């Protein structure tokens, strides 16, 4: 499986300051599109009361905020960047919407109920991880409740930058392996994946 010679960051470290690549990525991939909203609502959102969600790599909180206010999830956003977390909290926090500094590759966040989360979100996050497949297995086997799902957004075709390599098409079958059901929608260079621990 193809990967770059060195990871964008090592577990437990805070990533470098944003550079031109990050700004291009945010501009091209940051917005929540109407197609993405429909895909998530149709395949990932459930009507179960008291639903919980964790967003790994929440950035400035755009998706966590939307998931909480549009669909009523109790959302915890995780990120390593103090700058991102400050912006996320400014966007809005309170009962049912909170943010924490945590490296998901070191284990689940404190207080997370084992096998008790309804939805885990990782939008354009795998490329920043040292071992994405290991984290996805942990999410499937230890974070999610039976019937829970992972919403994963990755690059499905090349994007012009020097760090291309973590989330490449060749990696997608491994990301989807071991899940009971899979839904996929391609949108531009991105692939949206909803992976479930058991059939819906």
PDB file of C-alpha atoms in Angstrom:
ATOM      1  CA  UNK A   1       0.000   0.000   0.000  1.00  0.00           C
ATOM      2  CA  UNK A   2       1.508   3.325  -1.044  1.00  0.00           C
ATOM      3  CA  UNK A   3       2.326   5.875   1.648  1.00  0.00           C
ATOM      4  CA  UNK A   4       4.726   8.811   1.871  1.00  0.00           C
ATOM      5  CA  UNK A   5       8.172   8.256   3.327  1.00  0.00           C
ATOM      6  CA  UNK A   6       7.334  10.196   6.488  1.00  0.00           C
ATOM      7  CA  UNK A   7       3.956  10.999   8.060  1.00  0.00           C
ATOM      8  CA  UNK A   8       2.558  14.558   8.117  1.00  0.00           C
ATOM      9  CA  UNK A   9       2.715  14.375  11.927  1.00  0.00           C
ATOM     10  CA  UNK A  10       3.655  11.878  14.581  1.00  0.00           C
ATOM     11  CA  UNK A  11       1.115  10.797  17.203  1.00  0.00           C
ATOM     12  CA  UNK A  12       0.858  13.208  20.098  1.00  0.00           C
ATOM     13  CA  UNK A  13       2.282  16.204  18.243  1.00  0.00           C
ATOM     14  CA  UNK A  14       0.583  19.364  17.055  1.00  0.00           C
ATOM     15  CA  UNK A  15       0.731  19.862  13.324  1.00  0.00           C
ATOM     16  CA  UNK A  16       2.709  22.687  11.743  1.00  0.00           C
ATOM     17  CA  UNK A  17       1.226  26.115  11.063  1.00  0.00           C
ATOM     18  CA  UNK A  18      -1.078  26.303   8.041  1.00  0.00           C
ATOM     19  CA  UNK A  19       0.784  26.847   4.789  1.00  0.00           C
ATOM     20  CA  UNK A  20      -0.258  27.303   1.153  1.00  0.00           C
ATOM     21  CA  UNK A  21      -1.291  23.648   0.885  1.00  0.00           C
ATOM     22  CA  UNK A  22      -3.632  23.964   3.876  1.00  0.00           C
ATOM     23  CA  UNK A  23      -5.192  27.143   2.535  1.00  0.00           C
ATOM     24  CA  UNK A  24      -5.812  25.492  -0.849  1.00  0.00           C
ATOM     25  CA  UNK A  25      -7.283  22.443   0.885  1.00  0.00           C
ATOM     26  CA  UNK A  26      -9.607  24.530   3.062  1.00  0.00           C
ATOM     27  CA  UNK A  27     -10.779  26.528   0.063  1.00  0.00           C
ATOM     28  CA  UNK A  28     -11.367  23.448  -2.091  1.00  0.00           C
ATOM     29  CA  UNK A  29     -12.585  20.943   0.480  1.00  0.00           C
ATOM     30  CA  UNK A  30     -13.727  22.754   3.608  1.00  0.00           C
ATOM     31  CA  UNK A  31     -17.326  23.760   2.789  1.00  0.00           C
ATOM     32  CA  UNK A  32     -20.165  21.385   3.538  1.00  0.00           C
ATOM     33  CA  UNK A  33     -21.848  21.070   0.173  1.00  0.00           C
ATOM     34  CA  UNK A  34     -25.536  20.466  -0.393  1.00  0.00           C
ATOM     35  CA  UNK A  35     -24.701  17.044  -1.874  1.00  0.00           C
ATOM     36  CA  UNK A  36     -22.702  16.121   1.219  1.00  0.00           C
ATOM     37  CA  UNK A  37     -25.526  17.214   3.526  1.00  0.00           C
ATOM     38  CA  UNK A  38     -28.017  15.067   1.628  1.00  0.00           C
ATOM     39  CA  UNK A  39     -25.679  12.068   1.609  1.00  0.00           C
ATOM     40  CA  UNK A  40     -25.035  12.280   5.363  1.00  0.00           C
ATOM     41  CA  UNK A  41     -28.713  12.831   6.153  1.00  0.00           C
ATOM     42  CA  UNK A  42     -29.752   9.835   4.058  1.00  0.00           C
ATOM     43  CA  UNK A  43     -27.071   7.331   5.036  1.00  0.00           C
ATOM     44  CA  UNK A  44     -25.534   8.372   8.383  1.00  0.00           C
ATOM     45  CA  UNK A  45     -28.161  10.218  10.416  1.00  0.00           C
ATOM     46  CA  UNK A  46     -30.559   8.209  12.562  1.00  0.00           C
ATOM     47  CA  UNK A  47     -33.684   9.249  14.456  1.00  0.00           C
ATOM     48  CA  UNK A  48     -32.620   7.570  17.690  1.00  0.00           C
ATOM     49  CA  UNK A  49     -33.033   9.769  20.809  1.00  0.00           C
ATOM     50  CA  UNK A  50     -29.918  10.877  22.682  1.00  0.00           C
ATOM     51  CA  UNK A  51     -27.593  10.293  19.739  1.00  0.00           C
ATOM     52  CA  UNK A  52     -23.888  10.951  20.266  1.00  0.00           C
ATOM     53  CA  UNK A  53     -21.234  11.852  17.718  1.00  0.00           C
ATOM     54  CA  UNK A  54     -17.475  12.402  17.809  1.00  0.00           C
ATOM     55  CA  UNK A  55     -15.668  14.324  15.074  1.00  0.00           C
ATOM     56  CA  UNK A  56     -11.980  13.453  14.755  1.00  0.00           C
ATOM     57  CA  UNK A  57     -10.082  16.428  13.370  1.00  0.00           C
ATOM     58  CA  UNK A  58     -12.969  18.862  13.779  1.00  0.00           C
ATOM     59  CA  UNK A  59     -10.978  21.882  12.600  1.00  0.00           C
ATOM     60  CA  UNK A  60     -12.921  25.079  13.181  1.00  0.00           C
ATOM     61  CA  UNK A  61     -16.104  23.196  14.064  1.00  0.00           C
ATOM     62  CA  UNK A  62     -18.111  23.759  10.908  1.00  0.00           C
ATOM     63  CA  UNK A  63     -19.344  20.182  10.548  1.00  0.00           C
ATOM     64  CA  UNK A  64     -19.798  19.547  14.297  1.00  0.00           C
ATOM     65  CA  UNK A  65     -21.890  22.720  14.529  1.00  0.00           C
ATOM     66  CA  UNK A  66     -24.028  21.658  11.558  1.00  0.00           C
ATOM     67  CA  UNK A  67     -24.499  18.114  12.880  1.00  0.00           C
ATOM     68  CA  UNK A  68     -25.626  19.410  16.277  1.00  0.00           C
ATOM     69  CA  UNK A  69     -27.950  22.172  15.087  1.00  0.00           C
ATOM     70  CA  UNK A  70     -29.380  20.483  11.988  1.00  0.00           C
ATOM     71  CA  UNK A  71     -29.760  16.953  13.387  1.00  0.00           C
ATOM     72  CA  UNK A  72     -29.695  17.229  17.181  1.00  0.00           C
ATOM     73  CA  UNK A  73     -26.625  15.110  17.886  1.00  0.00           C
ATOM     74  CA  UNK A  74     -24.621  15.535  21.085  1.00  0.00           C
ATOM     75  CA  UNK A  75     -21.273  16.228  19.419  1.00  0.00           C
ATOM     76  CA  UNK A  76     -17.726  16.242  20.755  1.00  0.00           C
ATOM     77  CA  UNK A  77     -15.176  17.725  18.365  1.00  0.00           C
ATOM     78  CA  UNK A  78     -11.538  16.638  18.711  1.00  0.00           C
ATOM     79  CA  UNK A  79      -8.524  18.466  17.326  1.00  0.00           C
ATOM     80  CA  UNK A  80      -4.845  18.989  18.114  1.00  0.00           C
ATOM     81  CA  UNK A  81      -4.687  22.629  17.064  1.00  0.00           C
ATOM     82  CA  UNK A  82      -5.399  25.201  19.818  1.00  0.00           C
ATOM     83  CA  UNK A  83      -6.117  27.740  17.064  1.00  0.00           C
ATOM     84  CA  UNK A  84      -8.747  25.502  15.472  1.00  0.00           C
ATOM     85  CA  UNK A  85     -10.356  24.733  18.828  1.00  0.00           C
ATOM     86  CA  UNK A  86     -10.536  28.420  19.728  1.00  0.00           C
ATOM     87  CA  UNK A  87     -12.300  29.177  16.420  1.00  0.00           C
ATOM     88  CA  UNK A  88     -14.632  26.200  16.888  1.00  0.00           C
ATOM     89  CA  UNK A  89     -15.665  27.422  20.341  1.00  0.00           C
ATOM     90  CA  UNK A  90     -16.237  30.912  18.977  1.00  0.00           C
ATOM     91  CA  UNK A  91     -18.517  29.400  16.342  1.00  0.00           C
ATOM     92  CA  UNK A  92     -20.658  28.074  19.189  1.00  0.00           C
ATOM     93  CA  UNK A  93     -20.560  25.586  22.042  1.00  0.00           C
ATOM     94  CA  UNK A  94     -22.768  24.620  24.945  1.00  0.00           C
ATOM     95  CA  UNK A  95     -24.929  21.704  26.080  1.00  0.00           C
ATOM     96  CA  UNK A  96     -24.649  19.021  23.417  1.00  0.00           C
ATOM     97  CA  UNK A  97     -21.753  20.656  21.559  1.00  0.00           C
ATOM     98  CA  UNK A  98     -18.222  20.681  22.982  1.00  0.00           C
ATOM     99  CA  UNK A  99     -14.607  20.560  21.844  1.00  0.00           C
ATOM    100  CA  UNK A 100     -11.459  18.990  23.284  1.00  0.00           C
ATOM    101  CA  UNK A 101      -7.754  18.766  22.498  1.00  0.00           C
ATOM    102  CA  UNK A 102      -7.054  15.088  21.908  1.00  0.00           C
ATOM    103  CA  UNK A 103      -4.972  12.926  19.577  1.00  0.00           C
ATOM    104  CA  UNK A 104      -7.292  10.093  18.582  1.00  0.00           C
ATOM    105  CA  UNK A 105      -4.320   7.912  17.626  1.00  0.00           C
ATOM    106  CA  UNK A 106      -3.373   7.647  21.319  1.00  0.00           C
ATOM    107  CA  UNK A 107      -6.765   6.089  22.135  1.00  0.00           C
ATOM    108  CA  UNK A 108     -10.362   7.164  22.646  1.00  0.00           C
ATOM    109  CA  UNK A 109     -11.009  10.502  24.332  1.00  0.00           C
ATOM    110  CA  UNK A 110     -11.538  10.434  28.106  1.00  0.00           C
ATOM    111  CA  UNK A 111     -15.159   9.801  29.041  1.00  0.00           C
ATOM    112  CA  UNK A 112     -16.069   8.149  25.749  1.00  0.00           C
ATOM    113  CA  UNK A 113     -18.470   5.258  26.420  1.00  0.00           C
ATOM    114  CA  UNK A 114     -16.945   2.021  25.110  1.00  0.00           C
ATOM    115  CA  UNK A 115     -19.050   0.732  22.206  1.00  0.00           C
ATOM    116  CA  UNK A 116     -21.456   3.594  22.819  1.00  0.00           C
ATOM    117  CA  UNK A 117     -21.030   6.253  20.100  1.00  0.00           C
ATOM    118  CA  UNK A 118     -23.641   6.501  17.338  1.00  0.00           C
ATOM    119  CA  UNK A 119     -21.564   8.370  14.754  1.00  0.00           C
ATOM    120  CA  UNK A 120     -17.864   9.105  14.263  1.00  0.00           C
ATOM    121  CA  UNK A 121     -16.907  11.705  11.668  1.00  0.00           C
ATOM    122  CA  UNK A 122     -13.493  12.105  10.019  1.00  0.00           C
ATOM    123  CA  UNK A 123     -13.546  14.614   7.161  1.00  0.00           C
ATOM    124  CA  UNK A 124     -10.239  14.866   5.297  1.00  0.00           C
ATOM    125  CA  UNK A 125      -8.508  13.632   8.448  1.00  0.00           C
ATOM    126  CA  UNK A 126      -6.846  10.361   7.389  1.00  0.00           C
ATOM    127  CA  UNK A 127      -4.001  12.131   5.597  1.00  0.00           C
ATOM    128  CA  UNK A 128      -2.883  13.640   8.922  1.00  0.00           C
ATOM    129  CA  UNK A 129      -2.768  10.277  10.713  1.00  0.00           C
ATOM    130  CA  UNK A 130       0.283   8.083  11.164  1.00  0.00           C
ATOM    131  CA  UNK A 131      -1.759   4.868  10.835  1.00  0.00           C
ATOM    132  CA  UNK A 132      -5.261   5.586   9.479  1.00  0.00           C
ATOM    133  CA  UNK A 133      -6.289   1.935   9.174  1.00  0.00           C
ATOM    134  CA  UNK A 134      -5.501   1.254  12.835  1.00  0.00           C
ATOM    135  CA  UNK A 135      -7.650   4.169  13.969  1.00  0.00           C
ATOM    136  CA  UNK A 136     -10.535   3.104  11.727  1.00  0.00           C
ATOM    137  CA  UNK A 137     -10.406  -0.402  13.196  1.00  0.00           C
ATOM    138  CA  UNK A 138     -10.480   1.044  16.715  1.00  0.00           C
ATOM    139  CA  UNK A 139     -13.452   3.234  15.810  1.00  0.00           C
ATOM    140  CA  UNK A 140     -15.298   0.197  14.438  1.00  0.00           C
ATOM    141  CA  UNK A 141     -14.415  -2.206  17.239  1.00  0.00           C
ATOM    142  CA  UNK A 142     -14.288   0.015  20.339  1.00  0.00           C
ATOM    143  CA  UNK A 143     -15.908   3.408  19.752  1.00  0.00           C
ATOM    144  CA  UNK A 144     -19.150   2.700  17.907  1.00  0.00           C
ATOM    145  CA  UNK A 145     -22.229   1.058  19.337  1.00  0.00           C
ATOM    146  CA  UNK A 146     -23.750  -1.883  17.400  1.00  0.00           C
ATOM    147  CA  UNK A 147     -25.332  -0.321  14.329  1.00  0.00           C
ATOM    148  CA  UNK A 148     -23.244   2.831  14.652  1.00  0.00           C
ATOM    149  CA  UNK A 149     -21.458   4.322  11.689  1.00  0.00           C
ATOM    150  CA  UNK A 150     -18.357   6.144  10.555  1.00  0.00           C
ATOM    151  CA  UNK A 151     -18.648   9.019   8.103  1.00  0.00           C
ATOM    152  CA  UNK A 152     -15.316   9.279   6.328  1.00  0.00           C
ATOM    153  CA  UNK A 153     -14.339  11.845   3.728  1.00  0.00           C
ATOM    154  CA  UNK A 154     -11.113  11.286   1.790  1.00  0.00           C
ATOM    155  CA  UNK A 155      -9.418  12.228  -1.460  1.00  0.00           C
ATOM    156  CA  UNK A 156     -10.519   9.863  -4.195  1.00  0.00           C
ATOM    157  CA  UNK A 157      -8.257  11.270  -6.899  1.00  0.00           C
ATOM    158  CA  UNK A 158      -5.045  13.313  -6.885  1.00  0.00           C
ATOM    159  CA  UNK A 159      -4.991  16.809  -5.466  1.00  0.00           C
ATOM    160  CA  UNK A 160      -2.052  19.051  -6.436  1.00  0.00           C
ATOM    161  CA  UNK A 161       0.088  19.300  -3.314  1.00  0.00           C
ATOM    162  CA  UNK A 162       3.378  17.981  -2.021  1.00  0.00           C
ATOM    163  CA  UNK A 163       1.891  15.769   0.696  1.00  0.00           C
ATOM    164  CA  UNK A 164      -0.414  13.695  -1.505  1.00  0.00           C
ATOM    165  CA  UNK A 165      -0.322  10.081  -0.433  1.00  0.00           C
ATOM    166  CA  UNK A 166      -2.261   9.170   2.712  1.00  0.00           C
ATOM    167  CA  UNK A 167      -5.800   8.998   1.352  1.00  0.00           C
ATOM    168  CA  UNK A 168      -5.297   7.734  -2.169  1.00  0.00           C
ATOM    169  CA  UNK A 169      -7.635   5.516  -4.207  1.00  0.00           C
ATOM    170  CA  UNK A 170      -5.477   2.437  -3.545  1.00  0.00           C
ATOM    171  CA  UNK A 171      -6.142   2.803   0.196  1.00  0.00           C
ATOM    172  CA  UNK A 172      -9.941   2.941   0.003  1.00  0.00           C
ATOM    173  CA  UNK A 173     -10.574  -0.851  -0.109  1.00  0.00           C
ATOM    174  CA  UNK A 174      -8.552  -1.249   3.105  1.00  0.00           C
ATOM    175  CA  UNK A 175     -10.494   1.576   4.753  1.00  0.00           C
ATOM    176  CA  UNK A 176     -13.789  -0.126   3.867  1.00  0.00           C
ATOM    177  CA  UNK A 177     -12.714  -3.652   4.805  1.00  0.00           C
ATOM    178  CA  UNK A 178     -14.510  -5.284   7.744  1.00  0.00           C
ATOM    179  CA  UNK A 179     -17.588  -3.071   7.800  1.00  0.00           C
ATOM    180  CA  UNK A 180     -21.051  -4.634   7.533  1.00  0.00           C
ATOM    181  CA  UNK A 181     -22.377  -2.053   5.070  1.00  0.00           C
ATOM    182  CA  UNK A 182     -20.834   0.645   2.909  1.00  0.00           C
ATOM    183  CA  UNK A 183     -22.197   3.639   1.041  1.00  0.00           C
ATOM    184  CA  UNK A 184     -20.080   5.843  -1.207  1.00  0.00           C
ATOM    185  CA  UNK A 185     -20.604   9.094  -3.091  1.00  0.00           C
ATOM    186  CA  UNK A 186     -17.890  10.792  -5.142  1.00  0.00           C
ATOM    187  CA  UNK A 187     -17.898  14.574  -5.405  1.00  0.00           C
ATOM    188  CA  UNK A 188     -15.034  16.217  -7.259  1.00  0.00           C
ATOM    189  CA  UNK A 189     -11.767  14.888  -5.805  1.00  0.00           C
ATOM    190  CA  UNK A 190     -13.490  13.742  -2.612  1.00  0.00           C
ATOM    191  CA  UNK A 191     -15.112  10.433  -1.725  1.00  0.00           C
ATOM    192  CA  UNK A 192     -17.795  10.417   0.967  1.00  0.00           C
ATOM    193  CA  UNK A 193     -18.075   7.054   2.749  1.00  0.00           C
ATOM    194  CA  UNK A 194     -20.596   5.877   5.322  1.00  0.00           C
ATOM    195  CA  UNK A 195     -19.430   2.643   6.940  1.00  0.00           C
ATOM    196  CA  UNK A 196     -21.678   0.754   9.385  1.00  0.00           C
ATOM    197  CA  UNK A 197     -20.917  -1.847  12.026  1.00  0.00           C
ATOM    198  CA  UNK A 198     -24.122  -3.731  11.118  1.00  0.00           C
ATOM    199  CA  UNK A 199     -26.667  -3.469   8.284  1.00  0.00           C
ATOM    200  CA  UNK A 200     -29.150  -0.646   8.668  1.00  0.00           C
TER     201      UNK A 200
END
